[in-house]
Amino acid sequence: MGSLRTPLIGLKADQFRHPLDLEATNALKQLPGIDLIIRQLLGSLGEQFFLLENLASGVLVGEEQLPDLHKLMLDACKTLDLEPPQLYIRQNPVPNAYTFAMRGRQPFVVLHTSLIDLLTPVEVQAVIAHELGHLKCEHGVYLTLANLILLAGQVSPIGALFVQGLQERLLEWLRCAEFTCDRAALLATQDPKVVMSLLMKLAGGSPALAPKLNVDAFLAQARAYNDISNNQLGDLLKQAQTANLTHPVPVLRAREIDRWAGTKNYQSIVQNRSAVYNEKVDSKGGWRNW
């Protein structure tokens, strides 16, 4: 089971926030009234709806219900210096996890049963920590908006035309936010191979195959993918491949975690220093090429 790592007392979101997340979030903040509209119209209503839905159709984890999972979450929260949300388990054959919070009183995280079946306990803790990263960075407003926009595009052709431009910006933000939350998973587990392993299993694992997969080989695959962007054609192909995705591709997420784990920024945080190192974004390659 996940043991308690070095608690990151006083950890602030901007200490580990990916620079692309910061850039994309600042761009969304330029849209007038979006933050206020989502909070006023959907904040308390959305929280109450999902609370009732989870209580009705999920299993609430606690000291008396799946206590091992409860401890994994509490340890991750303590490491990330975050108040624990509610944790629910939902029956679903698609491995997934998600969170909801509008800076309100009752944030929650949901894990699908198939995800737990696929991963080791410490990998499950990394997934929980990834979702906690959304809470730590207060991603809730834009996550809600992104989900609504994607739904509008699916159910109505008129809605698709209306939200097309905004959807593109929100999808870009979502991919950037996922990089930040992968960093939260690394900070909670403090082992990059754990995070890379869960990404590998989500890409091509199953309960039968998972124990046989090789993290080092997957990382080599990630580096090969990155090498394709060394020319303009490869760059364009990768941008076209990922333009409509809500998450960066798994190999790129693994490579990015491997890279960040070796930086002074990460080492400073896990050694509980106060220094924050600035990161630069290469607009012609690197992180841009998801």
Coordinates of C-alpha atoms in Angstrom, one line a residue, residues 5-290:
R5 CA 5.9 10.4 1.5
T6 CA 7.6 13.6 2.5
P7 CA 4.7 16.0 3.3
L8 CA 5.0 19.1 1.2
I9 CA 4.0 21.6 3.8
G10 CA 2.7 24.9 2.4
L11 CA 2.8 23.6 -1.2
K12 CA 1.2 26.1 -3.6
A13 CA -0.3 25.3 -6.9
D14 CA 2.0 27.7 -8.8
Q15 CA 5.0 25.8 -7.5
F16 CA 4.3 22.8 -9.8
R17 CA 1.8 24.2 -12.3
H18 CA 2.9 23.5 -15.8
P19 CA 3.8 26.7 -17.7
L20 CA 1.5 25.7 -20.5
D21 CA -1.4 25.4 -18.0
L22 CA -0.6 28.8 -16.6
E23 CA -0.5 30.3 -20.1
A24 CA -3.8 28.6 -21.2
T25 CA -5.6 29.5 -18.0
N26 CA -4.6 33.2 -18.3
A27 CA -5.9 33.1 -21.9
L28 CA -9.3 31.8 -20.7
K29 CA -9.5 34.4 -18.0
Q30 CA -9.6 37.0 -20.7
L31 CA -13.0 35.8 -21.7
P32 CA -15.3 38.2 -19.9
G33 CA -17.7 36.8 -17.3
I34 CA -17.1 33.1 -17.9
D35 CA -15.9 32.4 -14.4
L36 CA -18.8 34.2 -12.7
I37 CA -21.4 32.7 -15.0
I38 CA -20.3 29.2 -14.4
R39 CA -20.2 29.7 -10.6
Q40 CA -23.5 31.4 -10.3
L41 CA -25.5 29.2 -12.7
L42 CA -23.9 25.8 -12.0
G43 CA -21.9 25.9 -8.9
S44 CA -24.3 24.9 -6.1
L45 CA -26.7 23.2 -8.4
G46 CA -24.0 21.0 -10.0
E47 CA -22.5 20.1 -6.7
Q48 CA -25.9 19.0 -5.3
F49 CA -26.7 17.0 -8.4
F50 CA -23.5 15.1 -8.5
L51 CA -23.6 14.6 -4.7
L52 CA -27.0 12.9 -5.0
E53 CA -25.9 10.9 -8.0
N54 CA -22.8 9.6 -6.3
L55 CA -24.7 8.8 -3.1
A56 CA -27.3 7.0 -5.1
S57 CA -25.1 5.0 -7.5
G58 CA -21.6 4.8 -6.0
V59 CA -19.8 3.6 -2.9
L60 CA -18.5 6.3 -0.6
V61 CA -15.0 5.4 0.7
G62 CA -14.2 6.0 4.3
E63 CA -12.7 4.6 7.4
E64 CA -15.4 1.9 7.5
Q65 CA -15.7 1.4 3.8
L66 CA -12.6 0.3 1.7
P67 CA -10.3 1.7 4.4
D68 CA -7.1 0.9 2.3
L69 CA -8.3 3.2 -0.5
H70 CA -9.3 5.8 2.1
K71 CA -5.8 5.8 3.5
L72 CA -4.3 6.1 0.0
M73 CA -6.3 9.3 -0.5
L74 CA -5.5 10.7 3.0
D75 CA -1.8 10.1 2.5
A76 CA -1.9 11.8 -0.9
C77 CA -3.8 14.8 0.5
K78 CA -1.3 15.1 3.3
T79 CA 1.6 15.0 0.9
L80 CA 0.0 17.7 -1.3
D81 CA -1.2 19.8 1.7
L82 CA -4.8 19.6 0.7
E83 CA -8.1 19.0 2.6
P84 CA -9.5 15.6 1.7
P85 CA -12.5 15.5 -0.7
Q86 CA -15.1 12.7 -0.8
L87 CA -14.0 9.6 -2.7
Y88 CA -16.5 7.4 -4.5
I89 CA -16.1 4.2 -6.4
R90 CA -18.4 3.6 -9.4
Q91 CA -19.0 0.4 -11.3
N92 CA -17.8 1.0 -14.9
P93 CA -15.9 -1.1 -17.4
V94 CA -13.9 1.9 -18.8
P95 CA -10.9 2.7 -16.6
N96 CA -11.3 6.4 -15.7
A97 CA -11.4 8.9 -12.8
Y98 CA -12.8 12.4 -12.5
T99 CA -13.4 15.2 -10.1
F100 CA -15.8 18.0 -9.5
A101 CA -15.4 21.1 -7.5
M102 CA -16.5 24.8 -7.8
R103 CA -14.5 26.0 -4.8
G104 CA -17.6 25.0 -2.9
R105 CA -18.1 22.9 0.2
Q106 CA -18.2 19.4 -1.2
P107 CA -15.6 18.5 -3.8
F108 CA -15.3 14.8 -4.7
V109 CA -13.2 12.3 -6.7
V110 CA -14.7 9.3 -8.5
L111 CA -12.7 6.2 -9.5
H112 CA -14.1 3.5 -11.8
T113 CA -13.8 -0.1 -10.6
S114 CA -12.0 -1.2 -13.8
L115 CA -9.3 1.4 -13.1
I116 CA -8.7 -0.2 -9.7
D117 CA -8.6 -3.6 -11.2
L118 CA -5.9 -2.5 -13.7
L119 CA -3.5 -0.7 -11.4
T120 CA -1.4 -1.4 -8.3
P121 CA -2.3 0.4 -5.1
V122 CA 0.4 3.0 -5.5
E123 CA -0.7 3.6 -9.1
V124 CA -4.2 4.1 -7.8
Q125 CA -2.8 6.6 -5.4
A126 CA -1.2 8.4 -8.3
V127 CA -4.5 8.6 -10.1
I128 CA -6.2 10.0 -6.9
A129 CA -3.4 12.6 -6.6
H130 CA -3.8 13.5 -10.3
E131 CA -7.5 14.3 -9.5
L132 CA -6.4 16.2 -6.4
G133 CA -4.2 18.3 -8.6
H134 CA -7.4 19.6 -10.3
L135 CA -8.6 20.6 -6.8
K136 CA -5.3 22.1 -5.7
C137 CA -5.1 24.2 -8.9
E138 CA -8.8 25.2 -8.8
H139 CA -9.5 23.8 -12.3
G140 CA -13.2 23.2 -11.5
V141 CA -14.7 26.2 -13.3
Y142 CA -13.1 25.5 -16.6
L143 CA -13.5 21.7 -16.3
T144 CA -17.2 22.3 -15.9
L145 CA -17.3 24.7 -18.8
A146 CA -15.3 22.3 -21.0
N147 CA -17.7 19.4 -20.3
L148 CA -20.7 21.6 -21.1
I149 CA -19.2 22.8 -24.4
L150 CA -18.3 19.3 -25.5
L151 CA -21.8 18.1 -24.6
A152 CA -23.3 21.0 -26.6
G153 CA -21.3 20.1 -29.6
Q154 CA -22.5 16.4 -29.4
V155 CA -26.2 17.0 -29.0
S156 CA -26.8 20.0 -31.3
P157 CA -25.4 21.0 -34.7
I158 CA -26.3 24.6 -33.9
G159 CA -24.6 24.2 -30.6
A160 CA -21.5 22.8 -32.3
L161 CA -21.3 25.9 -34.6
F162 CA -21.8 28.2 -31.7
V163 CA -19.1 26.8 -29.5
Q164 CA -16.6 25.6 -32.0
G165 CA -14.0 28.4 -31.4
L166 CA -14.4 28.2 -27.6
Q167 CA -14.2 24.4 -27.7
E168 CA -10.8 24.6 -29.4
R169 CA -9.5 26.9 -26.7
L170 CA -10.9 24.7 -23.9
L171 CA -9.5 21.5 -25.3
E172 CA -6.1 23.2 -25.5
W173 CA -6.5 24.2 -21.8
L174 CA -7.6 20.7 -20.8
R175 CA -4.5 19.2 -22.3
C176 CA -2.3 21.7 -20.5
A177 CA -4.1 21.2 -17.2
E178 CA -3.5 17.4 -17.5
F179 CA 0.3 18.0 -17.5
T180 CA 0.0 19.9 -14.2
C181 CA -2.1 17.2 -12.6
D182 CA 0.4 14.5 -13.7
R183 CA 2.9 16.6 -11.7
A184 CA 0.7 16.4 -8.7
A185 CA 0.6 12.6 -9.1
L186 CA 4.4 12.6 -9.2
L187 CA 4.7 14.8 -6.1
A188 CA 2.3 12.5 -4.2
T189 CA 4.1 9.3 -5.1
Q190 CA 7.6 10.8 -5.5
D191 CA 8.4 8.1 -8.0
P192 CA 8.3 8.9 -11.7
K193 CA 8.1 5.3 -12.8
V194 CA 4.8 4.9 -10.9
V195 CA 3.2 7.7 -12.9
M196 CA 4.7 6.4 -16.2
S197 CA 3.5 2.9 -15.4
L198 CA -0.1 4.0 -14.9
L199 CA 0.0 6.0 -18.2
M200 CA 1.4 2.9 -19.9
K201 CA -1.4 0.7 -18.5
L202 CA -4.1 3.2 -19.6
A203 CA -2.6 3.2 -23.1
G204 CA -2.4 -0.5 -23.6
G205 CA -2.9 -2.5 -20.4
S206 CA -5.4 -5.0 -19.1
P207 CA -5.5 -6.9 -15.8
A208 CA -3.8 -9.8 -17.6
L209 CA -1.2 -7.8 -19.5
A210 CA -0.4 -5.1 -16.8
P211 CA 2.1 -7.2 -14.8
K212 CA 4.1 -8.0 -18.0
L213 CA 4.4 -4.4 -19.3
N214 CA 7.9 -2.7 -19.3
V215 CA 8.1 0.9 -18.2
D216 CA 11.6 1.5 -19.7
A217 CA 10.4 0.2 -23.1
F218 CA 7.4 2.5 -22.9
L219 CA 9.7 5.5 -22.1
A220 CA 11.8 4.6 -25.1
Q221 CA 8.7 4.6 -27.2
A222 CA 7.8 8.0 -25.8
R223 CA 11.2 9.3 -26.9
A224 CA 10.8 7.9 -30.4
Y225 CA 7.4 9.7 -30.6
N226 CA 9.1 12.9 -29.6
D227 CA 11.8 12.5 -32.2
I228 CA 9.2 12.6 -35.0
S229 CA 8.6 16.3 -34.2
N230 CA 12.1 17.2 -35.4
N231 CA 10.7 18.1 -38.8
Q232 CA 7.9 20.3 -39.8
L233 CA 5.8 17.5 -41.3
G234 CA 6.0 15.5 -38.1
D235 CA 5.0 18.5 -36.0
L236 CA 1.9 19.2 -38.2
L237 CA 0.9 15.5 -38.1
K238 CA 1.1 15.4 -34.3
Q239 CA -0.9 18.6 -33.9
A240 CA -3.6 17.3 -36.2
Q241 CA -3.6 14.0 -34.3
T242 CA -4.2 15.6 -30.9
A243 CA -6.3 18.7 -31.8
N244 CA -9.6 17.2 -30.7
L245 CA -8.3 15.3 -27.6
T246 CA -9.0 16.2 -24.0
H247 CA -5.7 14.7 -22.8
P248 CA -2.2 14.7 -24.3
V249 CA -1.3 11.3 -25.7
P250 CA 0.1 8.9 -23.0
V251 CA 3.6 8.7 -24.4
L252 CA 4.0 12.5 -24.3
R253 CA 2.7 12.6 -20.7
A254 CA 5.2 9.9 -19.7
R255 CA 8.1 11.8 -21.4
E256 CA 7.1 15.0 -19.7
I257 CA 7.0 13.4 -16.3
D258 CA 10.4 11.8 -16.9
R259 CA 11.8 15.3 -17.9
W260 CA 10.3 17.2 -15.0
A261 CA 11.5 14.6 -12.4
G262 CA 15.0 15.6 -13.3
T263 CA 14.5 19.4 -12.9
K264 CA 15.6 21.7 -10.1
N265 CA 11.9 22.7 -9.8
Y266 CA 10.8 19.2 -8.8
Q267 CA 13.8 18.6 -6.6
S268 CA 13.3 21.8 -4.8
I269 CA 9.7 21.0 -4.0
V270 CA 10.3 17.4 -2.8
Q271 CA 13.1 18.7 -0.6
N272 CA 10.6 21.1 0.8
R273 CA 12.5 24.2 -0.1
S274 CA 10.8 27.5 -0.7
A275 CA 12.5 28.3 -3.9
V276 CA 10.4 28.2 -7.1
Y277 CA 12.2 27.8 -10.4
N278 CA 10.9 29.5 -13.6
E279 CA 10.3 27.3 -16.6
K280 CA 10.3 28.4 -20.2
V281 CA 8.0 27.3 -23.0
D282 CA 9.5 26.5 -26.4
S283 CA 6.8 27.8 -28.7
K284 CA 8.4 26.0 -31.7
G285 CA 8.6 22.6 -30.3
G286 CA 8.9 20.5 -27.1
W287 CA 5.8 20.8 -25.0
R288 CA 3.8 22.5 -27.7
N289 CA 3.8 19.3 -29.8
W290 CA 1.2 17.2 -28.1

